[in-house]
Structure formats: C-alpha cells, structure tokens
Amino acid sequence: MNPAQKKRRGQLIVLSGPSGVGKSTVIAELLSLRDEIYFSVSYTTREPRVGEEDGVNYNFVDRAAFEAMIQGGELLEYAEYVNHYYGTSLRLIQEKLDRGIDVLLDIEVQGASKVRKKCPDAILIFIVPPSFEELSRRLRGRQTDSEEVIAGRLAKAREEYRHIRQYDYIVVNDKVSEAAGEILAILTAESCKTEHRIHMIEGDNAL
Ligand code: 5GP
C-alpha cells in the first residue's frame, strides 16, 4: 500500500459552549459541509424536548439504565448537569475512531475535562457568542424561558467560562457559516500535524 494512503485513526473533537450560543446550529452546518464526521449521540436521563427524537438527538434512558452503564464501564465520560445525567458511549465512538472516522462530541465542561484526561489527543473547542450581552439577547429572543431560567443559564455560562483554558481553541459564533468554517480549518490543520503525517514519509525511503 502506498504509505500516503495509510489510514490514520479518526480525530476526537469536543465542542462545548454555553446554552444559547447556537452550538446545535453550528454542528448541523458542520455536518452538512463535511459528511465524514460522525456525531456522537449521547445518553441522557432528561425528558425529550418537543421535536427531539430518541436515537437522533439523544438516547433517552432512565436513571437506573444510566447508572447500569456507569457501573458497567460503558461510558467514556459522563456528567450530571442540571439534575440529569449525560454521557458518551465508549463502544459507539471507539469503533468509528478505529475506522479512521472523526467523531464529534457536544458535551459540557466537566465531560470535556474527563475526555482530555482519557484521550490527550482530543481536540477541544469552546464556542462563545460575540459578547455576553449578545448571549443574553439570544436567550431572551427565544421567548420560551422565564427571566429566572435565563438568569440561571447566564450564571451557568459564567461558570463554564472559568474552564475555558482547558480548551485548545475558541470559536466565536457571530455568523454560523463562519464559525463552522473556522472549525473545519482547525480540523484541517490538526490533520496536517507532523504526528499525523509522518507515516507518509517513513515508508517513502526518504528518511
Ligand atoms: P441539553 O439538555 O440542553 O441538550 O444539554 C445540556 C448540556 O449537556 C449541554 O451543554 C450539552 O453539551 C451537554 N451534554 C450533552 N451530551 C452530553 C454528554 O454525553 N456528556 C456530557 N458531559 N455533557 C453532555
């Protein structure tokens, strides 16, 4: 086999960001621009929201089932967020990474730090709004939440910002297409790193 064709392992990409930053929209744009990325569908104990589908947005399970997965060592990471469990299935993503497929996780900051410890090569990206005022405007613009809920989300966002230094990259979501474009640029640069390309040279009799 031509060494240049040797299959690399997939990249594990973690995306985090405060509620209201538009993460799901950026992810949808990203997946529409590049179809060889697998979006990891998490397990959660929270109730589905209107329009959410089991197995598509999340795998919805009860606490007993979730706790059995924890006990069985089936999760790469999990966290409790606003009284509900959220976690990433190890089996589902392992198989994709082994096949050279990039895997995208949409997880909060505690989960991201567990991924960082277990998979030091993971790429951690934090999405921020252009400003905190803009985040507050976006949350109010949804017109679905009370002032109290919005205040809670903003407080949570401030807490999440305190963990931002563990991330490799910060992407500002002002325009969705630009944010998705920046993430694609990050992925391209990461895949060109020497450690991911050296095998192309090694089999080439050049060294
Ligand atoms: P939501 O309930 O709004 O869908 O998600 C709440 C938070 O949970 C978001 O910050 C989202 O990124 C995070 N989340 C979703 N899935 C997972 C997961 O598998 N693990 C962790 N640690 N966080 C998750």
Short mmCIF file of N, CA, C and O in Angstrom, two decimals, residues 57-179:
data_model
loop_
_atom_site.label_atom_id
_atom_site.label_comp_id
_atom_site.label_asym_id
_atom_site.label_seq_id
_atom_site.Cartn_x
_atom_site.Cartn_y
_atom_site.Cartn_z
N ASN A 57 -31.37 12.87 18.57
CA ASN A 57 -30.80 13.95 19.37
C ASN A 57 -30.06 13.38 20.57
O ASN A 57 -28.95 13.81 20.91
N TYR A 58 -30.71 12.44 21.21
CA TYR A 58 -30.14 11.73 22.37
C TYR A 58 -30.69 10.32 22.36
O TYR A 58 -31.72 10.05 21.74
N ASN A 59 -30.04 9.45 23.14
CA ASN A 59 -30.66 8.19 23.53
C ASN A 59 -31.23 8.46 24.92
O ASN A 59 -30.48 8.73 25.86
N PHE A 60 -32.57 8.47 25.02
CA PHE A 60 -33.21 8.81 26.28
C PHE A 60 -33.39 7.55 27.12
O PHE A 60 -34.03 6.58 26.66
N VAL A 61 -32.82 7.57 28.34
CA VAL A 61 -32.91 6.40 29.21
C VAL A 61 -33.26 6.85 30.63
O VAL A 61 -33.17 8.04 30.95
N ASP A 62 -33.70 5.90 31.47
CA ASP A 62 -34.00 6.31 32.85
C ASP A 62 -32.72 6.21 33.71
O ASP A 62 -31.68 5.72 33.25
N ARG A 63 -32.83 6.69 34.95
CA ARG A 63 -31.63 6.75 35.81
C ARG A 63 -31.04 5.37 36.06
O ARG A 63 -29.82 5.21 36.09
N ALA A 64 -31.92 4.37 36.23
CA ALA A 64 -31.42 3.02 36.53
C ALA A 64 -30.56 2.51 35.37
O ALA A 64 -29.47 1.96 35.56
N ALA A 65 -31.05 2.72 34.14
CA ALA A 65 -30.31 2.26 32.97
C ALA A 65 -28.98 3.02 32.85
O ALA A 65 -27.94 2.44 32.52
N PHE A 66 -29.04 4.33 33.15
CA PHE A 66 -27.82 5.13 33.05
C PHE A 66 -26.80 4.66 34.08
O PHE A 66 -25.62 4.47 33.79
N GLU A 67 -27.29 4.43 35.31
CA GLU A 67 -26.37 4.00 36.37
C GLU A 67 -25.77 2.62 36.07
O GLU A 67 -24.62 2.36 36.40
N ALA A 68 -26.54 1.78 35.39
CA ALA A 68 -26.01 0.47 34.99
C ALA A 68 -24.87 0.66 33.97
O ALA A 68 -23.87 -0.07 34.00
N MET A 69 -25.02 1.66 33.09
CA MET A 69 -23.94 1.91 32.12
C MET A 69 -22.68 2.41 32.83
O MET A 69 -21.56 2.05 32.46
N ILE A 70 -22.88 3.25 33.87
CA ILE A 70 -21.71 3.73 34.63
C ILE A 70 -21.01 2.52 35.28
O ILE A 70 -19.80 2.35 35.14
N GLN A 71 -21.81 1.70 35.96
CA GLN A 71 -21.24 0.54 36.66
C GLN A 71 -20.53 -0.40 35.69
O GLN A 71 -19.49 -0.97 36.01
N GLY A 72 -21.09 -0.56 34.50
CA GLY A 72 -20.53 -1.47 33.52
C GLY A 72 -19.33 -0.89 32.77
O GLY A 72 -18.80 -1.52 31.87
N GLY A 73 -18.93 0.33 33.10
CA GLY A 73 -17.77 0.96 32.45
C GLY A 73 -18.02 1.23 30.97
O GLY A 73 -17.10 1.24 30.16
N GLU A 74 -19.30 1.48 30.63
CA GLU A 74 -19.63 1.65 29.21
C GLU A 74 -19.48 3.08 28.70
O GLU A 74 -19.67 3.33 27.51
N LEU A 75 -19.19 4.02 29.62
CA LEU A 75 -19.15 5.43 29.19
C LEU A 75 -17.74 5.99 29.15
O LEU A 75 -16.94 5.76 30.08
N LEU A 76 -17.42 6.68 28.09
CA LEU A 76 -16.13 7.36 28.00
C LEU A 76 -16.09 8.45 29.07
O LEU A 76 -15.08 8.69 29.72
N GLU A 77 -17.20 9.15 29.21
CA GLU A 77 -17.34 10.20 30.22
C GLU A 77 -18.80 10.40 30.49
O GLU A 77 -19.64 10.03 29.67
N TYR A 78 -19.11 10.96 31.65
CA TYR A 78 -20.48 11.36 31.93
C TYR A 78 -20.44 12.51 32.93
O TYR A 78 -19.41 12.72 33.59
N ALA A 79 -21.54 13.23 33.01
CA ALA A 79 -21.61 14.33 33.97
C ALA A 79 -23.05 14.49 34.39
O ALA A 79 -23.97 14.06 33.69
N GLU A 80 -23.22 15.12 35.55
CA GLU A 80 -24.57 15.49 35.96
C GLU A 80 -24.70 16.96 35.70
O GLU A 80 -23.86 17.76 36.11
N TYR A 81 -25.72 17.33 34.94
CA TYR A 81 -25.89 18.72 34.54
C TYR A 81 -27.36 19.05 34.78
O TYR A 81 -28.24 18.37 34.23
N VAL A 82 -27.59 20.08 35.60
CA VAL A 82 -28.95 20.48 36.00
C VAL A 82 -29.82 19.25 36.35
O VAL A 82 -30.90 19.07 35.78
N ASN A 83 -29.31 18.45 37.27
CA ASN A 83 -30.05 17.29 37.82
C ASN A 83 -30.29 16.14 36.86
O ASN A 83 -31.12 15.27 37.14
N HIS A 84 -29.63 16.14 35.73
CA HIS A 84 -29.78 15.00 34.82
C HIS A 84 -28.40 14.48 34.43
O HIS A 84 -27.45 15.24 34.36
N TYR A 85 -28.37 13.18 34.15
CA TYR A 85 -27.13 12.58 33.66
C TYR A 85 -27.02 12.75 32.15
O TYR A 85 -28.04 12.65 31.43
N TYR A 86 -25.79 12.97 31.70
CA TYR A 86 -25.48 12.99 30.26
C TYR A 86 -24.19 12.20 30.09
O TYR A 86 -23.26 12.39 30.87
N GLY A 87 -24.11 11.33 29.08
CA GLY A 87 -22.87 10.58 28.92
C GLY A 87 -22.65 10.09 27.49
O GLY A 87 -23.57 10.00 26.68
N THR A 88 -21.37 9.76 27.24
CA THR A 88 -20.93 9.35 25.90
C THR A 88 -20.60 7.86 25.91
O THR A 88 -19.78 7.43 26.72
N SER A 89 -21.21 7.10 25.01
CA SER A 89 -20.95 5.66 24.93
C SER A 89 -19.58 5.40 24.31
O SER A 89 -19.27 5.90 23.22
N LEU A 90 -18.78 4.64 25.04
CA LEU A 90 -17.43 4.33 24.58
C LEU A 90 -17.48 3.47 23.31
O LEU A 90 -16.78 3.72 22.34
N ARG A 91 -18.33 2.46 23.34
CA ARG A 91 -18.38 1.48 22.26
C ARG A 91 -18.71 2.14 20.91
O ARG A 91 -18.07 1.90 19.89
N LEU A 92 -19.74 3.05 20.97
CA LEU A 92 -20.18 3.66 19.71
C LEU A 92 -19.08 4.49 19.04
O LEU A 92 -18.95 4.49 17.82
N ILE A 93 -18.29 5.19 19.88
CA ILE A 93 -17.31 6.06 19.24
C ILE A 93 -15.99 5.34 18.93
O ILE A 93 -15.32 5.65 17.95
N GLN A 94 -15.65 4.36 19.78
CA GLN A 94 -14.40 3.63 19.59
C GLN A 94 -14.32 3.02 18.20
O GLN A 94 -13.31 3.13 17.50
N GLU A 95 -15.42 2.39 17.83
CA GLU A 95 -15.46 1.69 16.55
C GLU A 95 -15.26 2.68 15.38
O GLU A 95 -14.53 2.41 14.43
N LYS A 96 -15.86 3.87 15.51
CA LYS A 96 -15.71 4.87 14.44
C LYS A 96 -14.26 5.37 14.38
O LYS A 96 -13.68 5.46 13.30
N LEU A 97 -13.70 5.67 15.55
CA LEU A 97 -12.32 6.19 15.57
C LEU A 97 -11.36 5.16 14.98
O LEU A 97 -10.47 5.49 14.20
N ASP A 98 -11.58 3.87 15.32
CA ASP A 98 -10.72 2.80 14.81
C ASP A 98 -10.79 2.72 13.28
O ASP A 98 -9.83 2.35 12.63
N ARG A 99 -11.96 3.05 12.74
CA ARG A 99 -12.12 3.00 11.28
C ARG A 99 -11.65 4.28 10.59
O ARG A 99 -11.85 4.47 9.39
N GLY A 100 -11.04 5.20 11.39
CA GLY A 100 -10.50 6.42 10.79
C GLY A 100 -11.53 7.53 10.62
O GLY A 100 -11.28 8.53 9.94
N ILE A 101 -12.70 7.34 11.25
CA ILE A 101 -13.76 8.36 11.12
C ILE A 101 -13.65 9.36 12.28
O ILE A 101 -13.47 8.96 13.44
N ASP A 102 -13.74 10.66 11.96
CA ASP A 102 -13.70 11.68 13.02
C ASP A 102 -15.02 11.66 13.79
O ASP A 102 -16.09 11.48 13.20
N VAL A 103 -14.92 11.86 15.10
CA VAL A 103 -16.12 11.80 15.95
C VAL A 103 -16.27 13.13 16.70
O VAL A 103 -15.32 13.63 17.28
N LEU A 104 -17.49 13.66 16.64
CA LEU A 104 -17.77 14.96 17.26
C LEU A 104 -18.63 14.76 18.50
O LEU A 104 -19.68 14.12 18.45
N LEU A 105 -18.17 15.31 19.63
CA LEU A 105 -18.95 15.24 20.87
C LEU A 105 -19.45 16.65 21.22
O LEU A 105 -18.66 17.60 21.21
N ASP A 106 -20.72 16.76 21.56
CA ASP A 106 -21.26 18.03 22.06
C ASP A 106 -21.47 17.82 23.55
O ASP A 106 -22.47 17.23 23.96
N ILE A 107 -20.50 18.23 24.36
CA ILE A 107 -20.58 17.94 25.79
C ILE A 107 -20.19 19.16 26.61
O ILE A 107 -19.55 20.09 26.10
N GLU A 108 -20.59 19.16 27.89
CA GLU A 108 -20.29 20.31 28.74
C GLU A 108 -18.88 20.19 29.34
O GLU A 108 -18.16 19.23 29.07
N VAL A 109 -18.52 21.20 30.15
CA VAL A 109 -17.11 21.35 30.54
C VAL A 109 -16.54 20.23 31.43
O VAL A 109 -15.37 19.88 31.30
N GLN A 110 -17.37 19.66 32.31
CA GLN A 110 -16.84 18.58 33.17
C GLN A 110 -16.50 17.36 32.32
O GLN A 110 -15.47 16.71 32.50
N GLY A 111 -17.40 17.04 31.38
CA GLY A 111 -17.18 15.92 30.46
C GLY A 111 -15.95 16.16 29.61
O GLY A 111 -15.13 15.26 29.39
N ALA A 112 -15.77 17.42 29.16
CA ALA A 112 -14.62 17.76 28.32
C ALA A 112 -13.33 17.51 29.09
O ALA A 112 -12.35 17.00 28.53
N SER A 113 -13.33 17.84 30.39
CA SER A 113 -12.08 17.65 31.11
C SER A 113 -11.80 16.15 31.33
O SER A 113 -10.64 15.74 31.34
N LYS A 114 -12.86 15.34 31.44
CA LYS A 114 -12.63 13.88 31.54
C LYS A 114 -12.07 13.34 30.22
O LYS A 114 -11.19 12.48 30.20
N VAL A 115 -12.60 13.84 29.11
CA VAL A 115 -12.10 13.40 27.80
C VAL A 115 -10.62 13.79 27.66
O VAL A 115 -9.80 12.99 27.20
N ARG A 116 -10.31 15.00 28.09
CA ARG A 116 -8.92 15.47 27.99
C ARG A 116 -7.96 14.52 28.72
O ARG A 116 -6.88 14.19 28.23
N LYS A 117 -8.40 14.05 29.92
CA LYS A 117 -7.54 13.15 30.70
C LYS A 117 -7.41 11.79 30.04
O LYS A 117 -6.34 11.22 29.96
N LYS A 118 -8.55 11.26 29.53
CA LYS A 118 -8.51 9.90 28.96
C LYS A 118 -7.96 9.88 27.54
O LYS A 118 -7.39 8.89 27.11
N CYS A 119 -8.19 10.95 26.79
CA CYS A 119 -7.75 11.00 25.38
C CYS A 119 -7.00 12.32 25.17
O CYS A 119 -7.58 13.30 24.68
N PRO A 120 -5.71 12.36 25.54
CA PRO A 120 -4.97 13.62 25.45
C PRO A 120 -4.92 14.21 24.03
O PRO A 120 -4.72 15.42 23.87
N ASP A 121 -5.14 13.38 23.01
CA ASP A 121 -5.08 13.89 21.63
C ASP A 121 -6.38 14.54 21.17
O ASP A 121 -6.44 15.08 20.05
N ALA A 122 -7.42 14.46 21.99
CA ALA A 122 -8.71 15.04 21.56
C ALA A 122 -8.54 16.54 21.31
O ALA A 122 -7.71 17.20 21.95
N ILE A 123 -9.34 17.06 20.38
CA ILE A 123 -9.28 18.49 20.06
C ILE A 123 -10.46 19.14 20.78
O ILE A 123 -11.62 18.79 20.53
N LEU A 124 -10.15 20.07 21.69
CA LEU A 124 -11.22 20.69 22.48
C LEU A 124 -11.50 22.11 21.98
O LEU A 124 -10.60 22.96 21.96
N ILE A 125 -12.72 22.33 21.59
CA ILE A 125 -13.12 23.64 21.03
C ILE A 125 -14.27 24.22 21.85
O ILE A 125 -15.25 23.52 22.11
N PHE A 126 -14.14 25.48 22.25
CA PHE A 126 -15.19 26.14 23.03
C PHE A 126 -15.81 27.23 22.15
O PHE A 126 -15.10 28.07 21.60
N ILE A 127 -17.13 27.17 22.02
CA ILE A 127 -17.81 28.17 21.19
C ILE A 127 -18.36 29.27 22.08
O ILE A 127 -19.04 28.99 23.08
N VAL A 128 -18.05 30.51 21.74
CA VAL A 128 -18.55 31.65 22.53
C VAL A 128 -19.41 32.56 21.64
O VAL A 128 -19.24 32.56 20.41
N PRO A 129 -20.29 33.34 22.24
CA PRO A 129 -21.02 34.34 21.47
C PRO A 129 -20.12 35.56 21.27
O PRO A 129 -19.09 35.66 21.95
N PRO A 130 -20.47 36.50 20.39
CA PRO A 130 -19.63 37.68 20.20
C PRO A 130 -19.46 38.47 21.50
O PRO A 130 -18.45 39.13 21.70
N SER A 131 -20.46 38.43 22.39
CA SER A 131 -20.34 39.10 23.69
C SER A 131 -21.35 38.47 24.65
O SER A 131 -22.27 37.77 24.21
N PHE A 132 -21.17 38.74 25.92
CA PHE A 132 -22.10 38.20 26.90
C PHE A 132 -23.48 38.84 26.75
O PHE A 132 -24.51 38.19 26.94
N GLU A 133 -23.48 40.13 26.36
CA GLU A 133 -24.76 40.83 26.13
C GLU A 133 -25.53 40.14 25.01
O GLU A 133 -26.73 39.98 25.06
N GLU A 134 -24.78 39.73 23.98
CA GLU A 134 -25.41 39.06 22.84
C GLU A 134 -26.00 37.71 23.27
O GLU A 134 -27.10 37.33 22.84
N LEU A 135 -25.31 37.01 24.15
CA LEU A 135 -25.82 35.72 24.64
C LEU A 135 -27.14 35.96 25.37
O LEU A 135 -28.13 35.25 25.14
N SER A 136 -27.16 36.97 26.19
CA SER A 136 -28.36 37.29 26.95
C SER A 136 -29.50 37.68 25.98
O SER A 136 -30.64 37.26 26.15
N ARG A 137 -29.16 38.43 24.94
CA ARG A 137 -30.18 38.79 23.92
C ARG A 137 -30.72 37.54 23.23
O ARG A 137 -31.90 37.40 23.00
N ARG A 138 -29.80 36.61 22.88
CA ARG A 138 -30.23 35.39 22.17
C ARG A 138 -31.14 34.55 23.06
O ARG A 138 -32.14 33.99 22.60
N LEU A 139 -30.79 34.44 24.34
CA LEU A 139 -31.62 33.63 25.25
C LEU A 139 -33.00 34.26 25.40
O LEU A 139 -34.01 33.57 25.41
N ARG A 140 -33.05 35.61 25.48
CA ARG A 140 -34.36 36.28 25.61
C ARG A 140 -35.15 36.17 24.32
O ARG A 140 -36.37 36.04 24.33
N GLY A 141 -34.42 36.18 23.20
CA GLY A 141 -35.06 36.15 21.88
C GLY A 141 -35.83 34.86 21.63
O GLY A 141 -36.76 34.83 20.83
N ARG A 142 -35.46 33.79 22.31
CA ARG A 142 -36.16 32.52 22.11
C ARG A 142 -37.60 32.59 22.63
O ARG A 142 -38.45 31.82 22.21
N GLN A 143 -37.82 33.50 23.58
CA GLN A 143 -39.14 33.72 24.17
C GLN A 143 -39.78 32.44 24.70
O GLN A 143 -41.00 32.27 24.66
N THR A 144 -38.95 31.51 25.15
CA THR A 144 -39.51 30.26 25.67
C THR A 144 -39.25 30.14 27.17
O THR A 144 -39.91 29.37 27.85
N ASP A 145 -38.30 30.94 27.68
CA ASP A 145 -37.91 30.76 29.07
C ASP A 145 -38.24 31.99 29.92
O ASP A 145 -38.22 33.12 29.42
N SER A 146 -38.49 31.74 31.21
CA SER A 146 -38.76 32.84 32.14
C SER A 146 -37.45 33.58 32.42
O SER A 146 -36.36 33.04 32.16
N GLU A 147 -37.56 34.81 32.98
CA GLU A 147 -36.37 35.59 33.35
C GLU A 147 -35.50 34.80 34.32
O GLU A 147 -34.27 34.86 34.27
N GLU A 148 -36.17 34.01 35.17
CA GLU A 148 -35.42 33.24 36.18
C GLU A 148 -34.56 32.16 35.51
O GLU A 148 -33.38 31.99 35.84
N VAL A 149 -35.17 31.47 34.54
CA VAL A 149 -34.43 30.43 33.81
C VAL A 149 -33.27 31.07 33.05
O VAL A 149 -32.14 30.56 33.05
N ILE A 150 -33.54 32.22 32.42
CA ILE A 150 -32.49 32.91 31.65
C ILE A 150 -31.34 33.32 32.59
O ILE A 150 -30.16 33.09 32.28
N ALA A 151 -31.70 33.85 33.75
CA ALA A 151 -30.66 34.27 34.71
C ALA A 151 -29.83 33.04 35.12
O ALA A 151 -28.60 33.12 35.23
N GLY A 152 -30.50 31.90 35.30
CA GLY A 152 -29.80 30.66 35.67
C GLY A 152 -28.83 30.24 34.57
O GLY A 152 -27.70 29.84 34.84
N ARG A 153 -29.27 30.35 33.32
CA ARG A 153 -28.40 29.95 32.19
C ARG A 153 -27.18 30.87 32.08
O ARG A 153 -26.08 30.41 31.77
N LEU A 154 -27.42 32.17 32.33
CA LEU A 154 -26.29 33.12 32.25
C LEU A 154 -25.29 32.84 33.37
O LEU A 154 -24.08 32.90 33.15
N ALA A 155 -25.81 32.51 34.55
CA ALA A 155 -24.91 32.20 35.67
C ALA A 155 -24.10 30.94 35.34
O ALA A 155 -22.89 30.87 35.58
N LYS A 156 -24.78 29.95 34.75
CA LYS A 156 -24.12 28.70 34.36
C LYS A 156 -23.03 29.00 33.31
O LYS A 156 -21.93 28.43 33.35
N ALA A 157 -23.37 29.89 32.38
CA ALA A 157 -22.41 30.25 31.32
C ALA A 157 -21.14 30.86 31.94
O ALA A 157 -20.03 30.53 31.56
N ARG A 158 -21.33 31.74 32.94
CA ARG A 158 -20.16 32.36 33.59
C ARG A 158 -19.29 31.29 34.24
O ARG A 158 -18.06 31.34 34.18
N GLU A 159 -19.96 30.29 34.84
CA GLU A 159 -19.23 29.20 35.49
C GLU A 159 -18.45 28.40 34.42
O GLU A 159 -17.29 28.06 34.62
N GLU A 160 -19.10 28.15 33.28
CA GLU A 160 -18.45 27.38 32.21
C GLU A 160 -17.24 28.14 31.64
O GLU A 160 -16.22 27.53 31.31
N TYR A 161 -17.35 29.46 31.56
CA TYR A 161 -16.25 30.27 31.03
C TYR A 161 -14.98 30.09 31.88
O TYR A 161 -13.88 30.24 31.38
N ARG A 162 -15.17 29.77 33.14
CA ARG A 162 -13.99 29.61 34.02
C ARG A 162 -13.15 28.41 33.62
O ARG A 162 -12.01 28.27 34.05
N HIS A 163 -13.71 27.50 32.81
CA HIS A 163 -12.97 26.29 32.41
C HIS A 163 -12.38 26.44 31.00
O HIS A 163 -11.90 25.48 30.43
N ILE A 164 -12.46 27.62 30.45
CA ILE A 164 -12.16 27.80 29.03
C ILE A 164 -10.68 27.53 28.69
O ILE A 164 -10.37 27.11 27.58
N ARG A 165 -9.80 27.68 29.70
CA ARG A 165 -8.37 27.49 29.40
C ARG A 165 -7.97 26.05 29.12
O ARG A 165 -6.91 25.79 28.60
N GLN A 166 -8.86 25.10 29.46
CA GLN A 166 -8.53 23.71 29.13
C GLN A 166 -8.77 23.42 27.64
O GLN A 166 -8.40 22.37 27.14
N TYR A 167 -9.40 24.34 26.93
CA TYR A 167 -9.73 24.13 25.51
C TYR A 167 -8.55 24.55 24.64
O TYR A 167 -7.81 25.46 24.98
N ASP A 168 -8.43 23.88 23.49
CA ASP A 168 -7.35 24.21 22.56
C ASP A 168 -7.70 25.42 21.71
O ASP A 168 -6.83 26.15 21.26
N TYR A 169 -8.99 25.58 21.43
CA TYR A 169 -9.43 26.64 20.52
C TYR A 169 -10.70 27.31 21.02
O TYR A 169 -11.54 26.66 21.66
N ILE A 170 -10.84 28.59 20.69
CA ILE A 170 -12.09 29.31 20.96
C ILE A 170 -12.63 29.77 19.61
O ILE A 170 -11.90 30.36 18.80
N VAL A 171 -13.89 29.43 19.35
CA VAL A 171 -14.53 29.86 18.10
C VAL A 171 -15.68 30.79 18.47
O VAL A 171 -16.49 30.47 19.34
N VAL A 172 -15.72 31.97 17.82
CA VAL A 172 -16.80 32.92 18.09
C VAL A 172 -17.95 32.66 17.12
O VAL A 172 -17.74 32.64 15.91
N ASN A 173 -19.12 32.41 17.67
CA ASN A 173 -20.27 32.20 16.78
C ASN A 173 -21.03 33.51 16.60
O ASN A 173 -22.01 33.79 17.29
N ASP A 174 -20.55 34.31 15.62
CA ASP A 174 -21.29 35.50 15.23
C ASP A 174 -22.15 35.09 14.05
O ASP A 174 -23.37 35.09 14.13
N LYS A 175 -21.49 34.66 12.96
CA LYS A 175 -22.22 34.07 11.82
C LYS A 175 -21.96 32.57 11.82
O LYS A 175 -20.80 32.14 11.86
N VAL A 176 -23.04 31.78 11.70
CA VAL A 176 -22.93 30.32 11.79
C VAL A 176 -21.95 29.78 10.74
O VAL A 176 -21.09 28.94 11.04
N SER A 177 -22.06 30.30 9.49
CA SER A 177 -21.21 29.75 8.43
C SER A 177 -19.74 30.01 8.73
O SER A 177 -18.87 29.18 8.44
N GLU A 178 -19.44 31.18 9.34
CA GLU A 178 -18.04 31.49 9.65
C GLU A 178 -17.54 30.63 10.80
O GLU A 178 -16.40 30.16 10.79
N ALA A 179 -18.41 30.41 11.80
CA ALA A 179 -18.00 29.56 12.93
C ALA A 179 -17.72 28.14 12.43
O ALA A 179 -16.69 27.54 12.77
#
